[in-house]
Amino acid sequence: MTYEIPQVELAYLAGLIDGEGWIGLGRRKRSWKSGSKWPYYVRPVIAIGMAKRECLDRIAAVLGTKTYHLRDEGEIYRMRIYPTTLRWLLPQLVPHLTLKKRQAEILIEFLSVPYRGKELSVEEFLRRELLAEEIRRLNEKPAATRRRLAQEVM
């Protein structure tokens, strides 16, 4: 299913993601296929964490579904957007992103080959691993980047 989101709401969401969000590929242990070649799978996700729930409530209302989880973690509220929504949302959102535009483009590329629980070919697994590595580097904090670069020089 595809929804058209108003441009002003896309810009608002992009600002929240650029400032308070995380766009990445989360690695999860495979529990339902013990005989699989791969012990884990990678799942695209956008996560936003904020102290004010109203901002996240506004986005949840605009996205129009109950599959978004708002979890109270003390004074921090979190929202996660998963692949079913990312497939139609990201193409609309990318033009509005600045800091995390490349991460969003990687997720679009990642989602371009449907998975649907089937066994991945070696080529597809490796393609996904390369995308995951690129997005990990983009999401690195500056101190971690300095440490990694120092180790590469040695």
PDB file of C-alpha atoms in Angstrom, residues 13 17 21-24 44-48 79-82 86 89-90 93 97 104 107:
ATOM      1  CA  LEU A  13       9.827  14.115   9.308  1.00  0.00           C
ATOM      2  CA  ILE A  17      15.340  12.127  11.194  1.00  0.00           C
ATOM      3  CA  GLY A  21      16.962   9.898  13.994  1.00  0.00           C
ATOM      4  CA  TRP A  22      18.939   6.871  12.934  1.00  0.00           C
ATOM      5  CA  ILE A  23      18.694   5.195   9.540  1.00  0.00           C
ATOM      6  CA  GLY A  24      20.311   1.807   9.419  1.00  0.00           C
ATOM      7  CA  PRO A  44      16.136  -1.909   7.485  1.00  0.00           C
ATOM      8  CA  VAL A  45      14.791   0.511  10.069  1.00  0.00           C
ATOM      9  CA  ILE A  46      14.444   4.196  10.810  1.00  0.00           C
ATOM     10  CA  ALA A  47      14.405   5.037  14.507  1.00  0.00           C
ATOM     11  CA  ILE A  48      13.722   8.382  16.139  1.00  0.00           C
ATOM     12  CA  MET A  79       9.522   5.392  17.212  1.00  0.00           C
ATOM     13  CA  ARG A  80      10.618   2.843  14.649  1.00  0.00           C
ATOM     14  CA  ILE A  81       9.586   2.603  11.019  1.00  0.00           C
ATOM     15  CA  TYR A  82       9.976  -0.830   9.430  1.00  0.00           C
ATOM     16  CA  LEU A  86       9.886   2.203   4.289  1.00  0.00           C
ATOM     17  CA  LEU A  89       7.918   6.262   2.394  1.00  0.00           C
ATOM     18  CA  LEU A  90      11.623   6.492   1.499  1.00  0.00           C
ATOM     19  CA  LEU A  93      11.376  11.292   1.947  1.00  0.00           C
ATOM     20  CA  LEU A  97      16.852  14.652   3.800  1.00  0.00           C
ATOM     21  CA  ALA A 104      18.134   6.433   3.005  1.00  0.00           C
ATOM     22  CA  LEU A 107      17.870   1.398   2.383  1.00  0.00           C
TER      23      LEU A 107
END
